[in-house]
Structures are given as structure tokens and as C-alpha cells.
Amino acid sequence: MFDAHVHIIDPRFPLIENEGYLPDPYTIADYKRRMSRFDIDGGAVVSGSFQGTDQTWLRAALAELGEGWVGVTNLSVDASDEEIVSLDRAGVRALRFNLKRAGGDIVGLTMAALRAYELVGWHVELYIDGSMLGSLEPVITKLPKLSIDHMGMSDDCLPYLLNLVDRGAMVKASGFGRVAMNVPMALRKIHAVNPDALMFGSDLPGTRAGRPFLDNDIRTIADAVGNDLHRVLEDNARAFYRLPAKQRPIEDPTPTLPLFGPESPTLRLRRTELPKPPAGDTIPFPVIEP
């Protein structure tokens, strides 16, 4: 399973109060304990508004998590090309526009995003109230690759979100406890438009959400996408974050039974066990005249 939306809040690094809020610590060890019942072999660590544009905590988290993990960063519009390349080498793969909590210079962010895409192929992840999606069309159309956090947050944005999906945007199947929408219906509609669009994210620890991730959220996704569950839980995100595809053994649902062996439908007889004709009753081959 690939968890495409995780927040790590490491108390070793400073935080910035946002709207009077500071989150409690949530370390890598906390995350691993919470998700121990799942086979997590990679994910995306996402920068929160309370972490500003500091990159030290993200570099440390990616170094500790290791192979299969990538970062999504809040990037200063003044970041140099050298810093972007260095972050890419550390495992960062995307730039986040946090317009719900952090705001910022949208023009400057867009220019930085285009520069990062040209340099290292980063995409943009957009955290925004769905009601603003339509007004951002002039910006969105300039972005070569885009992902929308938490399914756009509300049912009001769903028609516009589906239009973006039809044009290639990805969508995080995450934050079910913070959205104002019919989650199963939204999942089904997004999946129907593009089965490659949805990416599972736990959104742990769920700061400021109505509720954090529940194990049963996986069942909600499974009911919506059916046999494409592997795509949503892993394959789509791996492809989007430019990671190697997960190799799985393919099992034949109706394998051919072996000719001989314990499952053989017929018994194998040794030559000595074959019935012999009575003595003297052997019929010779006819002589063929030249």
C-alpha cells in the first residue's frame, strides 16, 4: 500500500502557529504504530501550513523513511534552482499550494511551479476549498501536472473537479473526516471518469479534521472502485510520483491440472501393471508386399 498523504510533525523542528493553532507532535514512529496492520511500503510526506517553507524537517523525515517515500513541499517563491535540484535529490517530488490555510502569492507560486517542473518534473498539489476551484482556472490551466487534495473538500466543486479529472488531474482519496461531501458518490464518479486518477491517502494525523483516518475508510474506497482497488491503494500514486511499479504475481483463476500427480484426474499406471493378452492370442502384423 502507498499512502499518498501523510503529515509528520517532528518536535525537533520549529513550527509556525497558524490561525492560533499548533498541532501536537506526530512522529514517524507514531505513524508506523498506527498503520502497523497495513502493508505500507511507501508514501508521500506532505508539508503543512504550520511548517512554513522550512525544508530541514522534510529532509530528515525522507532520510529516515527511506526508499519508496517522497516529499511534497511548501516552497518559497525565492527558492533557487540549486535548492530545487537538491530537494529533488532528497526525494521531494511535488510543490504544494496550500490556499486553504496558508494563502500566498499565487502568481509567484505558479512561476515557481513552472520552474520546478522544467528543472526536475515536479507536479503541484492543491489544497483548497472546492468553491474556489472555478476561480482558479486561469492558474490551473498553466500547470502541466496537478493533484487535488481531499477530493476538493465539498460536493459544490464536484462538477468542476470531474472536468479537471477528465483533463488529467489526479485526486487524493483522503481526508474523509474533513470534507463536506458524499464520499462514496464522489469516489464512484471520479473513478468512472478516470480509473487512474484516485490515490489513497490517510491524511494522518488528521490535524483539525472532524475525525482522523479510520480503517473502514479502505472499505469505503473498495466498495466504490471494485476490482481497481490496487490502483487506488498503490499503482496510480506510484506512477504519478515517478516510482517503480509494484510487481505482483499473477494467479490463474482456473489453472490447468497436471497430467500426472496428486491432483491428476486419471491414475497413472506403470508399464508392468498394464493388462496382458492371453498367451497364443497375439495377432501378428500382416506382411506388406512390396
CSV table of C-alpha atoms in Angstrom, one decimal:
chain,number,residue,atom,x,y,z
A,1,MET,CA,0.0,0.0,0.0
A,2,PHE,CA,1.2,3.5,-0.9
A,3,ASP,CA,0.0,6.3,1.5
A,4,ALA,CA,-0.1,9.4,-0.7
A,5,HIS,CA,-0.9,11.9,2.0
A,6,VAL,CA,0.9,11.8,5.4
A,7,HIS,CA,1.9,14.6,7.8
A,8,ILE,CA,4.9,14.2,10.1
A,9,ILE,CA,5.1,16.6,13.0
A,10,ASP,CA,8.6,16.2,14.5
A,11,PRO,CA,9.1,18.1,17.8
A,12,ARG,CA,12.8,18.5,17.0
A,13,PHE,CA,11.9,21.2,14.4
A,14,PRO,CA,10.2,24.5,14.9
A,15,LEU,CA,6.5,25.1,14.0
A,16,ILE,CA,4.7,28.2,13.0
A,17,GLU,CA,1.3,29.0,14.6
A,18,ASN,CA,-1.4,29.1,12.0
A,19,GLU,CA,-4.7,30.8,12.8
A,20,GLY,CA,-3.9,30.3,16.5
A,21,TYR,CA,-3.3,26.6,16.0
A,22,LEU,CA,-0.3,24.4,16.7
A,23,PRO,CA,-0.6,20.7,16.2
A,24,ASP,CA,0.6,18.0,18.7
A,25,PRO,CA,3.7,16.0,17.7
A,26,TYR,CA,3.2,13.1,15.3
A,27,THR,CA,6.4,11.3,14.6
A,28,ILE,CA,7.4,8.6,12.1
A,29,ALA,CA,7.2,6.1,15.0
A,30,ASP,CA,3.6,7.2,15.8
A,31,TYR,CA,2.7,6.8,12.1
A,32,LYS,CA,4.2,3.3,11.9
A,33,ARG,CA,2.4,2.2,15.0
A,34,ARG,CA,-1.0,3.5,13.7
A,35,MET,CA,-0.6,1.8,10.3
A,36,SER,CA,1.1,-1.4,11.5
A,37,ARG,CA,-1.8,-3.6,10.4
A,38,PHE,CA,-1.4,-2.4,6.8
A,39,ASP,CA,1.4,-3.3,4.4
A,40,ILE,CA,2.7,0.2,3.9
A,41,ASP,CA,5.8,0.2,1.6
A,42,GLY,CA,5.9,3.9,0.6
A,43,GLY,CA,4.1,7.2,0.6
A,44,ALA,CA,4.2,10.9,0.3
A,45,VAL,CA,5.1,13.2,3.3
A,46,VAL,CA,3.2,16.4,2.8
A,47,SER,CA,4.2,19.8,4.3
A,48,GLY,CA,1.6,21.5,6.5
A,49,SER,CA,1.0,25.2,6.8
A,50,PHE,CA,2.5,25.1,10.3
A,51,GLN,CA,5.8,24.1,8.9
A,52,GLY,CA,6.2,27.1,6.6
A,53,THR,CA,8.9,26.8,3.9
A,54,ASP,CA,11.4,25.1,6.2
A,55,GLN,CA,12.9,22.1,4.5
A,56,THR,CA,15.1,20.6,7.3
A,57,TRP,CA,12.3,18.5,8.8
A,58,LEU,CA,11.2,17.2,5.5
A,59,ARG,CA,14.8,16.2,4.5
A,60,ALA,CA,15.1,14.4,7.9
A,61,ALA,CA,11.8,12.6,7.5
A,62,LEU,CA,12.6,11.3,4.0
A,63,ALA,CA,16.1,10.2,5.1
A,64,GLU,CA,14.6,8.2,7.9
A,65,LEU,CA,11.7,6.7,5.9
A,66,GLY,CA,14.0,5.6,3.1
A,67,GLU,CA,13.2,4.0,-0.3
A,68,GLY,CA,9.7,4.4,-1.6
A,69,TRP,CA,8.9,7.6,0.2
A,70,VAL,CA,8.7,11.1,-1.4
A,71,GLY,CA,8.1,14.6,-0.2
A,72,VAL,CA,5.6,17.4,-1.1
A,73,THR,CA,6.9,20.7,0.0
A,74,ASN,CA,5.9,24.3,0.6
A,75,LEU,CA,8.4,26.1,-1.5
A,76,SER,CA,9.5,29.7,-1.1
A,77,VAL,CA,8.9,31.7,-4.3
A,78,ASP,CA,12.5,32.9,-3.9
A,79,ALA,CA,14.0,29.3,-3.9
A,80,SER,CA,16.9,29.0,-6.2
A,81,ASP,CA,17.3,26.4,-8.9
A,82,GLU,CA,20.1,24.8,-6.9
A,83,GLU,CA,17.7,24.3,-3.9
A,84,ILE,CA,15.0,22.8,-6.0
A,85,VAL,CA,17.5,20.3,-7.5
A,86,SER,CA,18.9,19.5,-4.1
A,87,LEU,CA,15.4,18.8,-2.7
A,88,ASP,CA,14.6,16.6,-5.7
A,89,ARG,CA,17.7,14.5,-4.9
A,90,ALA,CA,16.5,14.2,-1.3
A,91,GLY,CA,13.2,12.7,-2.6
A,92,VAL,CA,10.9,15.7,-3.0
A,93,ARG,CA,8.6,15.3,-6.0
A,94,ALA,CA,5.9,18.0,-5.7
A,95,LEU,CA,5.1,21.5,-4.7
A,96,ARG,CA,2.1,22.2,-2.6
A,97,PHE,CA,-0.3,25.2,-3.0
A,98,ASN,CA,-1.9,25.5,0.4
A,99,LEU,CA,-4.6,28.1,-0.4
A,100,LYS,CA,-7.0,27.0,2.3
A,101,ARG,CA,-4.6,27.6,5.3
A,102,ALA,CA,-1.6,29.5,4.1
A,103,GLY,CA,-2.6,31.6,1.1
A,104,GLY,CA,0.4,33.2,-0.6
A,105,ASP,CA,1.4,34.9,-3.8
A,106,ILE,CA,-0.5,32.7,-6.3
A,107,VAL,CA,1.4,34.3,-9.3
A,108,GLY,CA,4.7,33.8,-7.6
A,109,LEU,CA,3.8,30.2,-6.7
A,110,THR,CA,2.8,29.4,-10.2
A,111,MET,CA,6.0,30.7,-11.7
A,112,ALA,CA,8.0,28.7,-9.1
A,113,ALA,CA,5.9,25.6,-10.0
A,114,LEU,CA,6.6,26.0,-13.7
A,115,ARG,CA,10.3,26.4,-13.0
A,116,ALA,CA,10.3,23.3,-10.8
A,117,TYR,CA,8.5,21.3,-13.4
A,118,GLU,CA,11.1,22.3,-16.1
A,119,LEU,CA,14.0,21.6,-13.8
A,120,VAL,CA,13.0,18.3,-12.1
A,121,GLY,CA,9.5,17.4,-13.3
A,122,TRP,CA,7.6,18.3,-10.1
A,123,HIS,CA,3.8,18.5,-10.1
A,124,VAL,CA,1.6,20.7,-8.0
A,125,GLU,CA,-0.7,19.5,-5.2
A,126,LEU,CA,-3.6,21.9,-4.5
A,127,TYR,CA,-5.2,22.2,-1.1
A,128,ILE,CA,-8.2,24.5,-1.5
A,129,ASP,CA,-11.8,24.9,-0.6
A,130,GLY,CA,-13.7,23.5,-3.5
A,131,SER,CA,-15.8,26.6,-4.0
A,132,MET,CA,-12.6,28.4,-5.2
A,133,LEU,CA,-11.7,25.8,-7.9
A,134,GLY,CA,-13.6,27.6,-10.7
A,135,SER,CA,-12.0,31.0,-9.9
A,136,LEU,CA,-8.5,29.4,-10.2
A,137,GLU,CA,-9.0,28.2,-13.7
A,138,PRO,CA,-6.5,30.7,-15.2
A,139,VAL,CA,-3.8,29.3,-12.8
A,140,ILE,CA,-4.8,25.7,-13.1
A,141,THR,CA,-4.6,25.7,-16.9
A,142,LYS,CA,-1.0,26.8,-16.7
A,143,LEU,CA,0.1,23.9,-14.6
A,144,PRO,CA,1.3,20.8,-16.5
A,145,LYS,CA,0.6,18.3,-13.8
A,146,LEU,CA,-1.9,18.6,-10.9
A,147,SER,CA,-3.3,16.8,-7.9
A,148,ILE,CA,-6.3,17.9,-5.8
A,149,ASP,CA,-6.2,17.2,-2.0
A,150,HIS,CA,-9.1,15.6,-0.2
A,151,MET,CA,-11.4,15.3,-3.3
A,152,GLY,CA,-11.8,19.1,-3.4
A,153,MET,CA,-13.4,19.2,0.0
A,154,SER,CA,-17.1,19.7,-0.9
A,155,ASP,CA,-19.9,18.5,-3.2
A,156,ASP,CA,-20.2,22.0,-4.6
A,157,CYS,CA,-16.9,21.6,-6.5
A,158,LEU,CA,-17.6,18.1,-7.9
A,159,PRO,CA,-18.7,19.1,-11.5
A,160,TYR,CA,-15.6,21.2,-11.9
A,161,LEU,CA,-13.4,18.6,-10.2
A,162,LEU,CA,-14.7,15.9,-12.7
A,163,ASN,CA,-13.8,18.2,-15.5
A,164,LEU,CA,-10.2,18.5,-14.2
A,165,VAL,CA,-10.1,14.7,-13.8
A,166,ASP,CA,-11.2,14.3,-17.4
A,167,ARG,CA,-8.3,16.6,-18.4
A,168,GLY,CA,-5.7,14.5,-16.5
A,169,ALA,CA,-5.8,15.8,-12.9
A,170,MET,CA,-5.2,13.4,-10.0
A,171,VAL,CA,-7.3,13.3,-6.8
A,172,LYS,CA,-6.4,12.3,-3.3
A,173,ALA,CA,-8.9,9.9,-1.8
A,174,SER,CA,-8.1,11.3,1.6
A,175,GLY,CA,-9.4,13.4,4.5
A,176,PHE,CA,-12.8,11.8,4.6
A,177,GLY,CA,-13.2,13.2,8.1
A,178,ARG,CA,-12.7,16.8,7.0
A,179,VAL,CA,-14.8,17.0,3.8
A,180,ALA,CA,-18.4,18.2,3.3
A,181,MET,CA,-19.5,15.7,0.6
A,182,ASN,CA,-21.0,12.4,-0.1
A,183,VAL,CA,-17.7,10.5,-0.2
A,184,PRO,CA,-18.9,7.2,-1.7
A,185,MET,CA,-20.7,9.0,-4.6
A,186,ALA,CA,-17.7,11.3,-5.2
A,187,LEU,CA,-15.3,8.3,-5.3
A,188,ARG,CA,-17.5,6.5,-7.8
A,189,LYS,CA,-17.9,9.5,-10.1
A,190,ILE,CA,-14.2,10.3,-10.1
A,191,HIS,CA,-13.3,6.7,-10.8
A,192,ALA,CA,-15.8,6.5,-13.6
A,193,VAL,CA,-14.2,9.4,-15.3
A,194,ASN,CA,-10.7,8.1,-15.0
A,195,PRO,CA,-9.7,4.9,-13.1
A,196,ASP,CA,-6.1,6.1,-12.9
A,197,ALA,CA,-7.0,9.4,-11.1
A,198,LEU,CA,-7.6,8.4,-7.4
A,199,MET,CA,-4.8,8.0,-4.9
A,200,PHE,CA,-5.3,6.8,-1.4
A,201,GLY,CA,-4.0,9.0,1.5
A,202,SER,CA,-4.5,8.5,5.2
A,203,ASP,CA,-4.1,12.2,6.0
A,204,LEU,CA,-2.7,11.2,9.4
A,205,PRO,CA,-2.7,12.6,12.0
A,206,GLY,CA,-5.8,14.4,10.7
A,207,THR,CA,-5.0,17.8,12.2
A,208,ARG,CA,-8.1,20.0,12.5
A,209,ALA,CA,-10.2,17.3,10.8
A,210,GLY,CA,-13.6,16.3,12.2
A,211,ARG,CA,-12.2,12.8,12.7
A,212,PRO,CA,-8.9,11.1,11.7
A,213,PHE,CA,-8.4,8.2,9.3
A,214,LEU,CA,-10.4,5.1,10.1
A,215,ASP,CA,-9.5,1.6,8.9
A,216,ASN,CA,-13.0,1.4,7.5
A,217,ASP,CA,-12.2,4.2,5.0
A,218,ILE,CA,-10.4,1.5,3.0
A,219,ARG,CA,-13.7,-0.4,2.8
A,220,THR,CA,-15.4,2.7,1.5
A,221,ILE,CA,-12.9,3.0,-1.3
A,222,ALA,CA,-13.1,-0.7,-2.1
A,223,ASP,CA,-16.9,-0.5,-2.4
A,224,ALA,CA,-16.6,2.4,-4.8
A,225,VAL,CA,-13.9,1.2,-7.1
A,226,GLY,CA,-14.3,-2.6,-7.0
A,227,ASN,CA,-11.6,-4.6,-8.7
A,228,ASP,CA,-9.5,-1.4,-9.2
A,229,LEU,CA,-8.6,-1.2,-5.5
A,230,HIS,CA,-4.9,-1.9,-6.2
A,231,ARG,CA,-4.8,1.1,-8.5
A,232,VAL,CA,-6.2,3.4,-5.8
A,233,LEU,CA,-4.1,2.0,-2.9
A,234,GLU,CA,-0.9,1.9,-4.8
A,235,ASP,CA,-0.4,1.8,-8.6
A,236,ASN,CA,-1.8,5.3,-9.5
A,237,ALA,CA,0.3,7.1,-6.9
A,238,ARG,CA,3.4,5.2,-7.8
A,239,ALA,CA,3.1,6.2,-11.4
A,240,PHE,CA,2.3,9.8,-10.6
A,241,TYR,CA,5.3,10.2,-8.2
A,242,ARG,CA,7.5,8.6,-10.8
A,243,LEU,CA,8.3,5.5,-8.7
A,244,PRO,CA,8.8,1.9,-10.0
A,245,ALA,CA,5.6,-0.1,-10.4
A,246,LYS,CA,4.8,-2.7,-7.8
A,247,GLN,CA,5.3,-6.2,-9.2
A,248,ARG,CA,2.6,-8.7,-8.2
A,249,PRO,CA,2.4,-12.4,-9.1
A,250,ILE,CA,-0.4,-13.1,-11.5
A,251,GLU,CA,-2.5,-16.1,-10.4
A,252,ASP,CA,-4.5,-18.1,-12.9
A,253,PRO,CA,-8.1,-18.4,-11.5
A,254,THR,CA,-8.6,-21.7,-13.4
A,255,PRO,CA,-5.2,-23.3,-13.6
A,256,THR,CA,-4.7,-26.4,-15.9
A,257,LEU,CA,-4.4,-29.6,-13.8
A,258,PRO,CA,-1.2,-31.5,-14.3
A,259,LEU,CA,-1.2,-34.6,-16.4
A,260,PHE,CA,0.2,-36.7,-13.6
A,261,GLY,CA,0.4,-36.1,-10.0
A,262,PRO,CA,-1.7,-36.0,-6.8
A,263,GLU,CA,-4.3,-33.7,-8.5
A,264,SER,CA,-4.4,-35.8,-11.7
A,265,PRO,CA,-8.0,-36.7,-12.7
A,266,THR,CA,-6.7,-40.1,-14.0
A,267,LEU,CA,-4.4,-42.6,-12.4
A,268,ARG,CA,-1.0,-43.3,-13.9
A,269,LEU,CA,-0.3,-47.0,-14.5
A,270,ARG,CA,3.2,-48.4,-14.7
A,271,ARG,CA,4.0,-50.5,-17.8
A,272,THR,CA,4.2,-53.6,-15.7
A,273,GLU,CA,0.6,-53.0,-14.5
A,274,LEU,CA,-0.9,-52.9,-18.0
A,275,PRO,CA,-3.1,-55.9,-18.8
A,276,LYS,CA,-1.5,-58.6,-20.9
A,277,PRO,CA,-3.3,-60.5,-23.7
A,278,PRO,CA,-3.7,-64.3,-23.2
A,279,ALA,CA,-0.8,-66.4,-24.5
A,280,GLY,CA,-1.2,-67.5,-28.1
A,281,ASP,CA,-3.8,-64.9,-28.9
A,282,THR,CA,-1.3,-62.4,-30.3
A,283,ILE,CA,-2.2,-61.3,-33.8
A,284,PRO,CA,0.8,-60.7,-36.0
A,285,PHE,CA,1.1,-57.7,-38.2
A,286,PRO,CA,0.2,-58.5,-41.8
A,287,VAL,CA,3.0,-58.8,-44.3
A,288,ILE,CA,3.0,-55.9,-46.6
A,289,GLU,CA,4.1,-56.9,-50.1
A,290,PRO,CA,6.4,-54.5,-52.0
